[in-house]
Short mmCIF file of N, CA and C in Angstrom, two decimals:
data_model
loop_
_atom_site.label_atom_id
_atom_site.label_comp_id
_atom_site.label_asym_id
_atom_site.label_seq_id
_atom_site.Cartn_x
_atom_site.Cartn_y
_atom_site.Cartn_z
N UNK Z 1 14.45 -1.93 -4.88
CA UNK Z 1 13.30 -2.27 -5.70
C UNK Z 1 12.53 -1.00 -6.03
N UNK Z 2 12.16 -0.90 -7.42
CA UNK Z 2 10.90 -0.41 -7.61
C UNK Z 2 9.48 -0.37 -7.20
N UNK Z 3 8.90 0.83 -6.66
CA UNK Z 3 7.56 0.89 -6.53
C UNK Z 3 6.85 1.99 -7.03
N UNK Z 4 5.96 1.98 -7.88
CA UNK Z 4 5.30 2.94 -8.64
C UNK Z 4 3.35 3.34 -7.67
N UNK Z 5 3.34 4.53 -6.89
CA UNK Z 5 2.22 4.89 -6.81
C UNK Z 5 1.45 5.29 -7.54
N UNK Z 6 0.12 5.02 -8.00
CA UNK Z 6 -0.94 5.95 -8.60
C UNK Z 6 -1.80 6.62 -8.43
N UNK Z 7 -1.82 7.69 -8.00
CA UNK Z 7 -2.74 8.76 -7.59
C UNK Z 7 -4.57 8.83 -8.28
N UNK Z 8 -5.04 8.91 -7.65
CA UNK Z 8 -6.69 9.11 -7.99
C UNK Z 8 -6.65 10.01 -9.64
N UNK Z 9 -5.61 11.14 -9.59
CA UNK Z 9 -6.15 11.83 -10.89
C UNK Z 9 -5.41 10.95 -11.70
N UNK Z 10 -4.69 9.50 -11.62
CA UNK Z 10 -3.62 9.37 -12.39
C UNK Z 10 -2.00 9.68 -12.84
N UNK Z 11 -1.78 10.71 -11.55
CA UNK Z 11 -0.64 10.40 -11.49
C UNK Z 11 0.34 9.87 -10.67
N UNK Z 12 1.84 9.80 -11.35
CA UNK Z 12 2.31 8.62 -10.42
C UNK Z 12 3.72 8.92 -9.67
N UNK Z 13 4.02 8.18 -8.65
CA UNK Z 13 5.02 8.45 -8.14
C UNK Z 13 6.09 7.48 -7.54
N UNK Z 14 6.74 7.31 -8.83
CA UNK Z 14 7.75 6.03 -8.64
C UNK Z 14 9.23 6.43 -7.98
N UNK Z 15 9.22 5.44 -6.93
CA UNK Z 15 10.87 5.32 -6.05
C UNK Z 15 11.44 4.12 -6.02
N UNK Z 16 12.27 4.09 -5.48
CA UNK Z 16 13.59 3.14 -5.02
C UNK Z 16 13.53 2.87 -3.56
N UNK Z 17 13.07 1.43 -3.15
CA UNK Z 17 12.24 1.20 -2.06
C UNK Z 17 13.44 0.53 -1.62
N UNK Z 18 14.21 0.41 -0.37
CA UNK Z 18 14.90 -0.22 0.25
C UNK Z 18 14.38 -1.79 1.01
N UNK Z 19 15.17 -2.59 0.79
CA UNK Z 19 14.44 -3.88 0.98
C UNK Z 19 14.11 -4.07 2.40
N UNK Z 20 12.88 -4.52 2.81
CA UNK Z 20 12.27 -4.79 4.40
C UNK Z 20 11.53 -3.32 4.78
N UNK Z 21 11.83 -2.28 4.25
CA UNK Z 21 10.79 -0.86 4.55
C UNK Z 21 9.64 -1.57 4.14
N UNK Z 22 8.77 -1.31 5.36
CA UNK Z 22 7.38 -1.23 4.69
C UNK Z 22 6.74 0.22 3.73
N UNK Z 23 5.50 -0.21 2.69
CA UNK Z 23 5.50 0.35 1.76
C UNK Z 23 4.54 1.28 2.35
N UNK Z 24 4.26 1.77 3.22
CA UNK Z 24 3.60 2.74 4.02
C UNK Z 24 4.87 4.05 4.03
N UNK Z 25 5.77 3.39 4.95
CA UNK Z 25 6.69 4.06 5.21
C UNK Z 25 7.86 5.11 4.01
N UNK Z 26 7.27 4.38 2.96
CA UNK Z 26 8.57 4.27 1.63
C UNK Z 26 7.56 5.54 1.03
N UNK Z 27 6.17 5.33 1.24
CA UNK Z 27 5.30 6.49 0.65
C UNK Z 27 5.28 7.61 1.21
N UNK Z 28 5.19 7.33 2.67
CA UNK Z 28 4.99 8.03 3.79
C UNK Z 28 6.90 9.49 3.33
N UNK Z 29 7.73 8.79 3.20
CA UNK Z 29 9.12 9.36 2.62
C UNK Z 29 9.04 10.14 1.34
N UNK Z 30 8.00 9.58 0.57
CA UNK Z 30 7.99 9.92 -0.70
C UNK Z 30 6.90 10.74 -0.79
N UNK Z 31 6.21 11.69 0.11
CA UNK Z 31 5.18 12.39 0.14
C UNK Z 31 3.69 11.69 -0.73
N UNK Z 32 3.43 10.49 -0.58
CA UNK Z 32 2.46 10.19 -1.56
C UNK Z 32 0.88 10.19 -1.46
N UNK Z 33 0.37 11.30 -1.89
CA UNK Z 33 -0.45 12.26 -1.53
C UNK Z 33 -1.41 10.97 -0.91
N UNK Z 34 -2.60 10.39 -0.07
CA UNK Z 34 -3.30 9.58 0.42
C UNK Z 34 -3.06 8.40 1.42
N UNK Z 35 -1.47 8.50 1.40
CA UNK Z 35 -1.20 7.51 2.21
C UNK Z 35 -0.67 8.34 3.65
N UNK Z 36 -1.18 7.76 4.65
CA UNK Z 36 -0.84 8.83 5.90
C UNK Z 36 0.02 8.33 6.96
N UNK Z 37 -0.55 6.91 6.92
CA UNK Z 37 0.47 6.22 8.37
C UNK Z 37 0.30 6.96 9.76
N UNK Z 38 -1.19 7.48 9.81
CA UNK Z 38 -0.97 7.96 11.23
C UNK Z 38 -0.57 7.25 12.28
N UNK Z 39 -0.74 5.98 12.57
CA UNK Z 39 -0.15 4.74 13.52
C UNK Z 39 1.16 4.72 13.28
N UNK Z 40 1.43 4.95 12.24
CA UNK Z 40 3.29 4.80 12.19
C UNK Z 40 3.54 3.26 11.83
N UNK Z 41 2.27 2.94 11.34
CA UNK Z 41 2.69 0.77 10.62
C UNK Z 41 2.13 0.09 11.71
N UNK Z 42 1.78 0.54 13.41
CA UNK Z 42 1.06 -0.14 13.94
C UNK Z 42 -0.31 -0.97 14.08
N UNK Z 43 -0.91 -0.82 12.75
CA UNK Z 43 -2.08 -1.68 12.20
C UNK Z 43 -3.71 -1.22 12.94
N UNK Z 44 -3.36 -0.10 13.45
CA UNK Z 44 -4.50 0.35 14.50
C UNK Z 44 -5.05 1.59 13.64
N UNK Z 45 -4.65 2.31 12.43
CA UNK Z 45 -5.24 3.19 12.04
C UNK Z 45 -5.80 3.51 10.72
N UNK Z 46 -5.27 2.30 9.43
CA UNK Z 46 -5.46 2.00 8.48
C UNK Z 46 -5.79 3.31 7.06
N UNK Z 47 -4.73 4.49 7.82
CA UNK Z 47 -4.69 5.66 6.92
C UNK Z 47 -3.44 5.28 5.87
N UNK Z 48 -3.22 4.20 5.44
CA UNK Z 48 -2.47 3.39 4.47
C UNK Z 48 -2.82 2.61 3.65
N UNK Z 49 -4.34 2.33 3.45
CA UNK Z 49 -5.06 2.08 2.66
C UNK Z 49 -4.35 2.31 1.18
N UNK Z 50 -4.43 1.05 -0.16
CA UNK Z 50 -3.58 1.21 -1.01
C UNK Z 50 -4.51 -0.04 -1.77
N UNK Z 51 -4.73 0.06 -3.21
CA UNK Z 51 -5.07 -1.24 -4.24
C UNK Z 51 -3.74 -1.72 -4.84
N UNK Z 52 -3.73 -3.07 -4.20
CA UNK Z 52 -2.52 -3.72 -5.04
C UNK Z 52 -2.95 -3.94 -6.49
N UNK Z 53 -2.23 -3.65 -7.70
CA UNK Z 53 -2.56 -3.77 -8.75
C UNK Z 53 -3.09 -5.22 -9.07
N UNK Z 54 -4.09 -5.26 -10.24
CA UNK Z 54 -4.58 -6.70 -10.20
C UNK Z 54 -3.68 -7.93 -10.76
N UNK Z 55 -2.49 -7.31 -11.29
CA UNK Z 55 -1.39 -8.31 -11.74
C UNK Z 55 -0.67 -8.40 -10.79
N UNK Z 56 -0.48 -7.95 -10.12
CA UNK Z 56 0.23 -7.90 -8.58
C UNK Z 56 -0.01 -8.57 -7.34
N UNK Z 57 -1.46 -9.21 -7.51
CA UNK Z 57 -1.92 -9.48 -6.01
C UNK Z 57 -1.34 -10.81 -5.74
N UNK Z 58 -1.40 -11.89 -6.71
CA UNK Z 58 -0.79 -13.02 -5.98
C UNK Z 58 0.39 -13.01 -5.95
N UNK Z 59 1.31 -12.12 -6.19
CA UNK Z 59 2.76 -12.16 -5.72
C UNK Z 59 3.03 -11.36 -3.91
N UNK Z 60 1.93 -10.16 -3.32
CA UNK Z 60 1.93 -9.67 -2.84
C UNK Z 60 0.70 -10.38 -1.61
N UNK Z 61 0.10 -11.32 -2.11
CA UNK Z 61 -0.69 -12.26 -1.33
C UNK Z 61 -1.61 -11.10 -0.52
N UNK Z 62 -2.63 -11.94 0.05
CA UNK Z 62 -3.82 -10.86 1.21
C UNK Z 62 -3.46 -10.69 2.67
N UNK Z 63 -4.28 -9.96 3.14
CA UNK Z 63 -4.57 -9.60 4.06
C UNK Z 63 -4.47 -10.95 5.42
N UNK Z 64 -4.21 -10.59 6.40
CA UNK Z 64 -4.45 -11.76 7.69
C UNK Z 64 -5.29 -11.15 7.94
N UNK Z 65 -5.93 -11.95 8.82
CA UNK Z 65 -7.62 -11.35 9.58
C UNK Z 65 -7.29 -10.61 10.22
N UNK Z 66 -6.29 -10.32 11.00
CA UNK Z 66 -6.64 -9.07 11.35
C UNK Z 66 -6.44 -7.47 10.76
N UNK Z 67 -5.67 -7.73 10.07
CA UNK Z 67 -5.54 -6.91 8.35
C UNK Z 67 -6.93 -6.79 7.62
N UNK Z 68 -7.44 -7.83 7.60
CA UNK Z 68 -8.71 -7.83 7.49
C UNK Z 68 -9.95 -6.67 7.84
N UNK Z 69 -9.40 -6.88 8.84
CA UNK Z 69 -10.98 -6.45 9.97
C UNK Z 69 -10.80 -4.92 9.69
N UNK Z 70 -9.43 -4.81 9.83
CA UNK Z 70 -9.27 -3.50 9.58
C UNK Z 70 -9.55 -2.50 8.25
N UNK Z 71 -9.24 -3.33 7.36
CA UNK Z 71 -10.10 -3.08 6.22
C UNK Z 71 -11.38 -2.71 6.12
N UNK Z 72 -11.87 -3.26 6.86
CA UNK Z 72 -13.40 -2.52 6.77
C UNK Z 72 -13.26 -1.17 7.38
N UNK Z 73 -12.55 -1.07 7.81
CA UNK Z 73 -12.46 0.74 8.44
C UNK Z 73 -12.33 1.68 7.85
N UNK Z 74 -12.01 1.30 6.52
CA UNK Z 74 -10.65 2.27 6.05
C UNK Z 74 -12.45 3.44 4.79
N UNK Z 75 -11.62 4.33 4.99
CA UNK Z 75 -12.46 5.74 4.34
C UNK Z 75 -13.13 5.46 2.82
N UNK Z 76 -12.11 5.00 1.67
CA UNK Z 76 -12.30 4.61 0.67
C UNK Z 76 -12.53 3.78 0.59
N UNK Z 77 -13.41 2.75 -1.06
CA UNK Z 77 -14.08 2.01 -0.97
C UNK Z 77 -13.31 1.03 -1.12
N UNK Z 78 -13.02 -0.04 -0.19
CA UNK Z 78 -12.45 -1.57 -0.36
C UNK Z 78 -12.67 -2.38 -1.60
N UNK Z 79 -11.33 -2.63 -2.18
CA UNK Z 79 -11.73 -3.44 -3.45
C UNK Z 79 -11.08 -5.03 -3.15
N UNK Z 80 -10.93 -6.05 -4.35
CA UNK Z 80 -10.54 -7.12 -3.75
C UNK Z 80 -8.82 -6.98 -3.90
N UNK Z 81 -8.02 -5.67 -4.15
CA UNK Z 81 -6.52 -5.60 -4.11
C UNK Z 81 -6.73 -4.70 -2.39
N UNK Z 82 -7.46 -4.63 -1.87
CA UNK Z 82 -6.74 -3.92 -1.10
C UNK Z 82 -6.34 -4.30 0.14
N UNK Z 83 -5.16 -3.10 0.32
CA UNK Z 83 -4.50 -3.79 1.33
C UNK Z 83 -3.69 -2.41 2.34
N UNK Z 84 -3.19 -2.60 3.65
CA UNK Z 84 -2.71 -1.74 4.08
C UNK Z 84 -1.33 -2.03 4.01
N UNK Z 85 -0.39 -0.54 3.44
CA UNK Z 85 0.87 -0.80 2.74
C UNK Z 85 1.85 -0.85 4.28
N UNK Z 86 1.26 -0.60 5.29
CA UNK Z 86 1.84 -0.82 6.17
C UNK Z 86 2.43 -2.57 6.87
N UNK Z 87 1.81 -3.28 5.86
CA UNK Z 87 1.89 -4.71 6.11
C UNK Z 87 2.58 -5.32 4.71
N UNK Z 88 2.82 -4.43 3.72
CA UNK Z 88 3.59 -4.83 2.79
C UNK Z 88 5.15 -4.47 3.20
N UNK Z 89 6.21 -5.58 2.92
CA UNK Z 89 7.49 -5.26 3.37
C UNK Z 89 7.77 -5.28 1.60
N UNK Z 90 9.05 -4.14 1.35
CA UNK Z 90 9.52 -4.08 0.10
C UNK Z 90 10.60 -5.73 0.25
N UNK Z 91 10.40 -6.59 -1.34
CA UNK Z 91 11.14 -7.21 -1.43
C UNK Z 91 11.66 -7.29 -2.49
N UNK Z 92 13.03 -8.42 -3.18
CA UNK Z 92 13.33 -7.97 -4.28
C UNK Z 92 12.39 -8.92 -5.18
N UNK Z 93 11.44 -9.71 -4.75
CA UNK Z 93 10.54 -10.14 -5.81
C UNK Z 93 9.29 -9.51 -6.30
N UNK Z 94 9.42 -7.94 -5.46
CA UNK Z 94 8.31 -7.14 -5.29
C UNK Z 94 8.63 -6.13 -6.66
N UNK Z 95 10.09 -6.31 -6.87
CA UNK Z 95 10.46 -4.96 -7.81
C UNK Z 95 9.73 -5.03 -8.79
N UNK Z 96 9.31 -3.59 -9.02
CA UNK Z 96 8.30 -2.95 -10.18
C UNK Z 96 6.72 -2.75 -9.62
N UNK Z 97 6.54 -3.49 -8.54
CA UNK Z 97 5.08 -3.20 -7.87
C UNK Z 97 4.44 -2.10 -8.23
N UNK Z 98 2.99 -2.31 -8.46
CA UNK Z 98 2.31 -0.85 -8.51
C UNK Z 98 1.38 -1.13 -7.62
N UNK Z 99 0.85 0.02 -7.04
CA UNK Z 99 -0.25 0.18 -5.60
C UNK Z 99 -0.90 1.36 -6.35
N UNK Z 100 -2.35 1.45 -6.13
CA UNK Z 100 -3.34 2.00 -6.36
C UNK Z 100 -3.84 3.32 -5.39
N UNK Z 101 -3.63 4.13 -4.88
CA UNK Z 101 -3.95 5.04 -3.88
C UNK Z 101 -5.32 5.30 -4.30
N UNK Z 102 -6.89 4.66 -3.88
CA UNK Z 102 -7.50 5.10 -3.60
C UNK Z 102 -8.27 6.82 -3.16
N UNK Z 103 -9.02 6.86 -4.39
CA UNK Z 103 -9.75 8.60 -3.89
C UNK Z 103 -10.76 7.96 -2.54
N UNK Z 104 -10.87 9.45 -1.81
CA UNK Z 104 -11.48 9.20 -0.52
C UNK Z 104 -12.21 10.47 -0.57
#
């Protein structure tokens, strides 16, 4: 599957996401400048902070509460796409996704 990042100045950085990688990890591979994964996808550090595009969100559904909570942590400003890409798994109904990388 396709996933296209967008960087704060606007630019972007589209790959070929293997199915079940989380999209932390797929960025985290793909050098994508804001996304950090210091936890490594363990949900404890929320340096994966990402806006699911607004045509995107109900295919990619929200946050669980405790996804949630964590959200409030995160550096940049929380919008109603966001989400930590560490809890997104690539699927093939996901292909073409775009995620928002947040300036911080």
């Amino acid at each position: 599957m396709k996933v296209t990042w967008i960087l704060p100045d606007g630019a972007q950085v589209t790959a070929d996401v293997a199915e079940g990688l989380s999209l932390m990890e797929a960025a985290v591979a793909q050098n994508v400048p804001g996304v950090v994964g210091e936890c490594g996808g363990n949900l404890s550090c929320a340096t994966c902070h990402v806006q699911v595009a607004e045509d995107w969100a109900g295919r990619v559904g929200g946050p669980d509460d405790f996804e949630d909570a964590m959200l409030d942590t995160v550096e940049a400003a929380r919008g109603p796409g966001s989400r930590l890409s560490c809890q997104i798994r690539a699927s093939a109904d996901l292909d073409g996704l775009v995620l928002i990388v947040p300036e911080v």
